[in-house]
Amino acid sequence: MSYEVTIEPTGDVIEVEDGQTILAAALRQGVWLPFACGHGTCATCKVQVLDGDADIGEASPFALMDVERDEGKVLACCAIPESDMTIEADIDVDPDFLGCPVQDFTATVTRIVDLSPSIKGVTLALPGPMEFQAGQYVNVSVPGVEGTRAFSIANPPSDNSNIELHIRKVPGGAATSYIHERLTVGQKLDLSGPYGQFFVRKSDQQGAIFIAGGSGLSSPQSMIIDLLEQGDQRPMVLFQGARNLAELYNREMFESLANTHDNFTYVPALNEPKESDNWQGFVGFVHQAAQHYFDDRFSGNKAYLCGPPPMIDAAITALMQGRLFERDIHMERFFTAADGAEEPARSALFKRI
């Protein structure tokens, strides 16, 4: 048995199978609903029931208070319809969002490489194509680890039969420790995707500023390659931050892209270069490299930020001080066990603010 759920204000209608949550059904039919934790504790997916009935599931009393339940609010990640329904969600309809349906895959590990001392590149072959937008992510199930972990896709959408991931080993992280120490070529991993609202607003032809730290390079890498493959002529600048030269991975690839595309500029920055690095480039944090390059004037661009919370916070402050407004700043924060994420952690659990 299934029920129809109408989502306002967009008017989308989804089919929800018996026992399926509203959120799961929506994502698998290419309809985006805001969410973060996915298991009833953060309240990001809270919606108003306008008509019909639902089992509220295991919604946390802190995320969905008694008074809200009485008002007909539910969490889409937990709520299971018991009739046809109409709900109202806080949705920003973005014309550049393609709405690729979420699918489930059993993928095969085909390549594992050391990108840096702390980051591995893992390539997974899918049994069939997965349509996605550059900047989105997948949820991966790691053997012996509770829950799933979210990792950004590093390859462009033109290669939709493979998934490339950049995975940093997180101190105390069960999933990333397994991947770094035990994962082997030929192994099978279950994953689902694509997820996320982090993508290039291609209809806006302003210049694009990409600021990446650590394994946060994955999303900008996918975005930049996709734009260049499509022949996009907007000016693009990638600022890549790392501690030292050994951690500055894929440098040669981006230098090659900069040499062959007049509209793409690559600016690496090291904040603690070793003497043996003989570093001649920018020394400082990645947001400082952006300030220096643009002379603190960022207007006329859209910015895409991907990396750990301290980097994101510093970059937002720098961009806004340089006259770039909130509507032109898009981001993915990487929350890991090292950042104090609650267990079971979803490393990295991406949240957009």
Short mmCIF file of C-alpha atoms in Angstrom, two decimals:
data_model
loop_
_atom_site.label_atom_id
_atom_site.label_comp_id
_atom_site.label_asym_id
_atom_site.label_seq_id
_atom_site.Cartn_x
_atom_site.Cartn_y
_atom_site.Cartn_z
CA MET A 1 0.00 0.00 0.00
CA SER A 2 1.19 3.53 -0.71
CA TYR A 3 0.03 7.08 -0.10
CA GLU A 4 0.34 10.32 -2.03
CA VAL A 5 1.96 13.26 -0.26
CA THR A 6 1.60 16.73 -1.75
CA ILE A 7 4.37 19.15 -0.81
CA GLU A 8 3.58 22.84 -0.62
CA PRO A 9 4.49 25.45 -1.73
CA THR A 10 6.04 23.66 -4.74
CA GLY A 11 3.05 21.44 -5.48
CA ASP A 12 5.25 18.33 -5.89
CA VAL A 13 3.41 15.05 -5.36
CA ILE A 14 5.33 11.98 -4.19
CA GLU A 15 4.34 8.36 -3.72
CA VAL A 16 5.27 7.02 -0.28
CA GLU A 17 5.43 3.26 0.16
CA ASP A 18 4.12 1.50 3.24
CA GLY A 19 6.59 1.98 6.10
CA GLN A 20 8.66 4.56 4.18
CA THR A 21 9.40 8.01 5.60
CA ILE A 22 8.35 11.17 3.78
CA LEU A 23 11.98 12.27 3.43
CA ALA A 24 13.20 8.96 2.00
CA ALA A 25 10.41 8.91 -0.57
CA ALA A 26 10.98 12.52 -1.57
CA LEU A 27 14.74 12.15 -2.10
CA ARG A 28 14.30 8.97 -4.10
CA GLN A 29 11.89 10.77 -6.41
CA GLY A 30 14.14 13.78 -6.96
CA VAL A 31 12.20 16.11 -4.65
CA TRP A 32 14.38 18.04 -2.21
CA LEU A 33 13.34 18.58 1.39
CA PRO A 34 15.69 20.30 3.84
CA PHE A 35 17.37 17.84 6.22
CA ALA A 36 20.63 17.30 8.08
CA CYS A 37 20.89 14.48 10.64
CA GLY A 38 18.35 12.15 9.00
CA HIS A 39 17.36 10.46 12.26
CA GLY A 40 15.06 12.81 14.15
CA THR A 41 17.39 14.86 16.33
CA CYS A 42 18.14 18.16 14.57
CA ALA A 43 14.69 19.44 13.44
CA THR A 44 15.99 20.65 10.05
CA CYS A 45 13.33 18.60 8.24
CA LYS A 46 10.38 19.84 10.31
CA VAL A 47 7.22 20.28 8.19
CA GLN A 48 3.61 21.30 8.84
CA VAL A 49 0.86 18.77 8.13
CA LEU A 50 -2.00 20.57 6.38
CA ASP A 51 -4.10 17.49 5.72
CA GLY A 52 -3.89 13.78 6.49
CA ASP A 53 -2.27 11.67 9.19
CA ALA A 54 1.19 10.28 9.91
CA ASP A 55 3.01 8.26 12.53
CA ILE A 56 5.64 10.67 13.88
CA GLY A 57 8.12 7.83 14.35
CA GLU A 58 11.18 8.22 16.59
CA ALA A 59 11.31 12.01 16.57
CA SER A 60 13.32 13.40 19.47
CA PRO A 61 11.19 15.36 21.98
CA PHE A 62 13.83 18.10 21.78
CA ALA A 63 13.57 18.33 17.97
CA LEU A 64 9.79 18.04 17.95
CA MET A 65 8.25 19.44 21.12
CA ASP A 66 4.82 18.43 22.44
CA VAL A 67 3.27 21.77 21.48
CA GLU A 68 4.55 21.35 17.92
CA ARG A 69 3.12 17.86 17.71
CA ASP A 70 -0.24 19.26 18.83
CA GLU A 71 0.05 21.89 16.07
CA GLY A 72 0.46 19.15 13.45
CA LYS A 73 4.19 19.40 12.84
CA VAL A 74 6.27 16.31 12.04
CA LEU A 75 9.86 15.52 11.11
CA ALA A 76 10.00 14.32 7.51
CA CYS A 77 12.92 12.00 8.26
CA CYS A 78 10.80 10.06 10.80
CA ALA A 79 7.18 10.57 9.77
CA ILE A 80 5.43 7.66 8.03
CA PRO A 81 2.13 8.51 6.29
CA GLU A 82 -1.03 6.74 7.40
CA SER A 83 -3.19 8.38 4.70
CA ASP A 84 -2.80 10.70 1.73
CA MET A 85 -1.29 13.92 3.03
CA THR A 86 -0.53 17.53 2.25
CA ILE A 87 2.46 19.08 4.00
CA GLU A 88 4.08 22.50 3.96
CA ALA A 89 7.88 22.68 3.98
CA ASP A 90 10.33 25.55 4.17
CA ILE A 91 11.80 25.08 0.69
CA ASP A 92 13.91 27.49 -1.31
CA VAL A 93 13.24 26.59 -4.92
CA ASP A 94 16.51 27.04 -6.79
CA PRO A 95 16.24 26.96 -10.61
CA ASP A 96 19.72 25.42 -10.86
CA PHE A 97 18.85 22.37 -8.73
CA LEU A 98 18.36 19.36 -11.03
CA GLY A 99 16.64 17.10 -8.50
CA CYS A 100 18.51 13.89 -9.31
CA PRO A 101 16.74 10.98 -7.57
CA VAL A 102 18.55 9.27 -4.71
CA GLN A 103 19.41 5.65 -5.50
CA ASP A 104 20.99 2.74 -3.63
CA PHE A 105 24.10 1.02 -5.00
CA THR A 106 26.54 -1.72 -4.13
CA ALA A 107 29.82 -0.36 -5.50
CA THR A 108 33.22 -1.99 -6.02
CA VAL A 109 36.46 -0.40 -4.84
CA THR A 110 38.69 -0.11 -7.93
CA ARG A 111 41.45 2.24 -6.73
CA ILE A 112 42.97 3.41 -3.46
CA VAL A 113 45.76 6.01 -3.54
CA ASP A 114 47.56 8.16 -0.98
CA LEU A 115 46.73 11.74 -1.91
CA SER A 116 48.55 13.09 1.14
CA PRO A 117 49.81 11.68 4.46
CA SER A 118 46.30 12.06 5.91
CA ILE A 119 44.00 11.77 2.87
CA LYS A 120 43.25 8.78 0.65
CA GLY A 121 41.60 8.84 -2.74
CA VAL A 122 39.08 6.01 -3.14
CA THR A 123 37.41 5.24 -6.47
CA LEU A 124 34.25 3.15 -6.56
CA ALA A 125 32.73 1.56 -9.67
CA LEU A 126 28.93 1.65 -9.70
CA PRO A 127 26.81 -1.16 -11.20
CA GLY A 128 24.90 1.51 -13.14
CA PRO A 129 25.03 5.27 -13.70
CA MET A 130 24.18 7.71 -10.92
CA GLU A 131 23.08 11.13 -12.09
CA PHE A 132 24.35 13.90 -9.81
CA GLN A 133 25.34 17.55 -9.70
CA ALA A 134 28.92 18.57 -9.10
CA GLY A 135 29.23 19.36 -5.38
CA GLN A 136 26.82 16.72 -4.10
CA TYR A 137 27.71 13.82 -1.81
CA VAL A 138 26.98 10.16 -1.12
CA ASN A 139 26.28 8.26 2.11
CA VAL A 140 28.56 5.23 2.47
CA SER A 141 28.09 2.21 4.74
CA VAL A 142 31.41 1.09 6.22
CA PRO A 143 31.69 -2.55 7.43
CA GLY A 144 31.36 -2.89 11.18
CA VAL A 145 30.49 0.78 11.68
CA GLU A 146 27.03 1.92 12.77
CA GLY A 147 25.18 4.29 10.48
CA THR A 148 26.53 5.83 7.30
CA ARG A 149 29.20 8.41 6.52
CA ALA A 150 28.85 11.25 4.03
CA PHE A 151 31.62 12.00 1.55
CA SER A 152 31.62 14.54 -1.28
CA ILE A 153 31.98 13.34 -4.86
CA ALA A 154 35.26 14.51 -6.42
CA ASN A 155 34.74 13.43 -10.04
CA PRO A 156 32.58 15.40 -12.49
CA PRO A 157 29.02 14.31 -13.44
CA SER A 158 30.25 13.33 -16.91
CA ASP A 159 31.78 10.25 -15.24
CA ASN A 160 28.59 8.95 -13.67
CA SER A 161 29.57 5.27 -13.50
CA ASN A 162 32.29 5.92 -10.93
CA ILE A 163 32.54 7.77 -7.64
CA GLU A 164 35.82 9.33 -6.50
CA LEU A 165 36.09 10.20 -2.82
CA HIS A 166 38.77 12.08 -0.86
CA ILE A 167 38.80 10.70 2.68
CA ARG A 168 40.80 12.21 5.52
CA LYS A 169 41.66 9.98 8.46
CA VAL A 170 39.85 11.45 11.45
CA PRO A 171 41.45 10.87 14.87
CA GLY A 172 39.11 8.52 16.70
CA GLY A 173 36.96 8.03 13.60
CA ALA A 174 35.94 4.38 13.22
CA ALA A 175 34.85 4.72 9.59
CA THR A 176 37.84 6.68 8.28
CA SER A 177 40.24 4.46 10.24
CA TYR A 178 38.72 1.41 8.55
CA ILE A 179 39.02 3.00 5.12
CA HIS A 180 42.64 4.02 5.68
CA GLU A 181 43.80 0.80 7.32
CA ARG A 182 41.63 -2.07 6.09
CA LEU A 183 39.78 -1.20 2.88
CA THR A 184 41.05 -3.13 -0.16
CA VAL A 185 40.62 -2.99 -3.93
CA GLY A 186 37.83 -5.33 -5.01
CA GLN A 187 35.84 -4.85 -1.82
CA LYS A 188 32.10 -4.04 -2.02
CA LEU A 189 30.56 -1.02 -0.27
CA ASP A 190 26.90 -0.03 -0.07
CA LEU A 191 26.14 3.62 -0.73
CA SER A 192 23.26 5.91 -1.60
CA GLY A 193 23.06 9.26 -3.33
CA PRO A 194 23.22 11.87 -4.52
CA TYR A 195 22.46 14.22 -1.62
CA GLY A 196 22.96 17.89 -0.94
CA GLN A 197 22.24 21.43 -2.06
CA PHE A 198 25.86 22.39 -2.68
CA PHE A 199 26.18 23.01 -6.41
CA VAL A 200 27.21 25.75 -8.82
CA ARG A 201 24.50 28.26 -9.64
CA LYS A 202 25.21 28.08 -13.36
CA SER A 203 22.41 30.48 -14.32
CA ASP A 204 24.25 33.26 -12.44
CA GLN A 205 27.17 34.26 -14.64
CA GLN A 206 29.16 36.05 -11.94
CA GLY A 207 32.71 34.89 -11.34
CA ALA A 208 33.23 31.86 -9.11
CA ILE A 209 35.50 31.79 -6.06
CA PHE A 210 36.28 28.33 -4.65
CA ILE A 211 37.85 28.08 -1.20
CA ALA A 212 38.84 24.59 -0.06
CA GLY A 213 40.65 23.17 2.94
CA GLY A 214 41.93 19.61 3.39
CA SER A 215 39.72 16.93 1.82
CA GLY A 216 37.18 19.71 1.21
CA LEU A 217 38.89 19.99 -2.17
CA SER A 218 36.65 17.17 -3.42
CA SER A 219 33.53 19.24 -4.17
CA PRO A 220 35.35 22.20 -5.78
CA GLN A 221 37.35 19.74 -7.88
CA SER A 222 34.12 18.24 -9.25
CA MET A 223 32.60 21.69 -9.79
CA ILE A 224 35.62 23.17 -11.57
CA ILE A 225 36.18 20.20 -13.88
CA ASP A 226 32.46 20.16 -14.72
CA LEU A 227 32.43 23.87 -15.58
CA LEU A 228 35.56 23.60 -17.72
CA GLU A 229 34.25 20.50 -19.51
CA GLN A 230 31.09 22.44 -20.36
CA GLY A 231 33.14 25.30 -21.83
CA ASP A 232 31.94 27.75 -19.18
CA GLN A 233 33.78 31.05 -19.63
CA ARG A 234 33.14 32.71 -16.28
CA PRO A 235 36.31 33.64 -14.36
CA MET A 236 37.09 31.03 -11.68
CA VAL A 237 39.67 31.06 -8.91
CA LEU A 238 40.47 28.09 -6.67
CA PHE A 239 42.13 28.80 -3.33
CA GLN A 240 43.41 25.54 -1.83
CA GLY A 241 44.66 25.56 1.74
CA ALA A 242 46.93 23.02 3.41
CA ARG A 243 49.32 22.91 6.36
CA ASN A 244 52.42 21.98 4.39
CA LEU A 245 53.49 20.86 0.93
CA ALA A 246 52.90 17.17 1.59
CA GLU A 247 49.24 17.89 2.38
CA LEU A 248 48.74 20.00 -0.77
CA TYR A 249 47.42 17.26 -3.02
CA ASN A 250 46.39 17.39 -6.71
CA ARG A 251 48.46 20.56 -7.14
CA GLU A 252 49.85 19.45 -10.50
CA MET A 253 46.37 18.78 -11.89
CA PHE A 254 45.11 22.26 -11.04
CA GLU A 255 48.28 23.92 -12.31
CA SER A 256 47.75 22.09 -15.61
CA LEU A 257 44.11 23.24 -15.77
CA ALA A 258 45.21 26.83 -15.09
CA ASN A 259 47.77 26.61 -17.90
CA THR A 260 45.20 25.39 -20.42
CA HIS A 261 42.20 27.57 -19.43
CA ASP A 262 42.57 31.33 -19.43
CA ASN A 263 39.53 31.81 -17.19
CA PHE A 264 40.79 29.53 -14.39
CA THR A 265 43.34 30.58 -11.74
CA TYR A 266 44.84 28.35 -9.07
CA VAL A 267 46.17 29.79 -5.80
CA PRO A 268 47.56 27.32 -3.25
CA ALA A 269 48.33 28.46 0.30
CA LEU A 270 50.35 26.82 3.10
CA ASN A 271 49.89 28.01 6.66
CA GLU A 272 52.80 26.05 8.19
CA PRO A 273 55.27 25.19 5.40
CA LYS A 274 58.33 23.21 6.41
CA GLU A 275 61.77 24.59 5.68
CA SER A 276 62.37 21.59 3.44
CA ASP A 277 59.28 22.52 1.36
CA ASN A 278 61.19 25.50 -0.09
CA TRP A 279 57.75 27.05 -0.57
CA GLN A 280 57.62 30.10 -2.82
CA GLY A 281 53.85 30.54 -2.84
CA PHE A 282 51.44 32.22 -0.42
CA VAL A 283 52.10 31.61 3.27
CA GLY A 284 49.05 31.93 5.51
CA PHE A 285 45.53 30.62 5.82
CA VAL A 286 43.46 30.04 2.70
CA HIS A 287 40.98 32.85 3.40
CA GLN A 288 43.94 35.23 3.71
CA ALA A 289 45.15 34.11 0.29
CA ALA A 290 41.73 35.05 -1.11
CA GLN A 291 41.84 38.44 0.60
CA HIS A 292 45.30 39.11 -0.80
CA TYR A 293 44.39 38.04 -4.35
CA PHE A 294 41.17 40.06 -4.50
CA ASP A 295 42.52 42.98 -2.44
CA ASP A 296 39.56 42.49 -0.04
CA ARG A 297 37.00 43.20 -2.78
CA PHE A 298 34.85 40.16 -3.54
CA SER A 299 31.72 41.72 -5.05
CA GLY A 300 30.68 40.48 -8.48
CA ASN A 301 31.34 36.83 -7.58
CA LYS A 302 29.72 33.79 -6.07
CA ALA A 303 31.75 31.91 -3.48
CA TYR A 304 31.74 28.16 -2.85
CA LEU A 305 33.36 27.05 0.41
CA CYS A 306 34.14 23.49 1.43
CA GLY A 307 36.13 22.34 4.44
CA PRO A 308 36.28 22.17 8.23
CA PRO A 309 34.19 24.57 10.36
CA PRO A 310 37.05 26.93 11.39
CA MET A 311 38.03 27.44 7.75
CA ILE A 312 34.43 28.05 6.72
CA ASP A 313 33.86 30.57 9.52
CA ALA A 314 37.03 32.50 8.70
CA ALA A 315 36.23 32.52 4.98
CA ILE A 316 32.65 33.76 5.54
CA THR A 317 33.93 36.63 7.68
CA ALA A 318 36.55 37.59 5.10
CA LEU A 319 34.09 37.44 2.20
CA MET A 320 31.42 39.49 3.92
CA GLN A 321 33.95 42.08 5.05
CA GLY A 322 34.95 42.27 1.37
CA ARG A 323 31.36 43.12 0.34
CA LEU A 324 30.15 39.69 -0.70
CA PHE A 325 26.62 39.17 0.58
CA GLU A 326 25.08 36.05 2.10
CA ARG A 327 23.04 35.25 -1.01
CA ASP A 328 26.28 34.79 -2.97
CA ILE A 329 28.01 32.49 -0.46
CA HIS A 330 27.38 28.74 -0.61
CA MET A 331 29.09 26.16 1.56
CA GLU A 332 29.53 22.66 2.92
CA ARG A 333 30.88 22.25 6.44
CA PHE A 334 32.67 19.02 7.31
CA PHE A 335 31.62 17.88 10.81
CA THR A 336 33.66 14.93 12.07
CA ALA A 337 34.29 13.07 15.31
CA ALA A 338 37.25 15.40 15.83
CA ASP A 339 34.86 18.37 15.76
CA GLY A 340 32.82 16.94 18.62
CA ALA A 341 30.07 15.42 16.51
CA GLU A 342 27.72 13.18 18.45
CA GLU A 343 28.11 9.43 18.06
CA PRO A 344 27.29 7.66 15.93
CA ALA A 345 29.03 10.29 13.83
CA ARG A 346 28.31 10.83 10.19
CA SER A 347 31.80 11.81 9.15
CA ALA A 348 31.65 14.19 7.47
CA LEU A 349 28.04 15.30 8.01
CA PHE A 350 27.46 18.29 5.80
CA LYS A 351 25.24 21.12 6.94
CA ARG A 352 24.47 24.26 5.00
CA ILE A 353 23.81 27.49 6.88
#
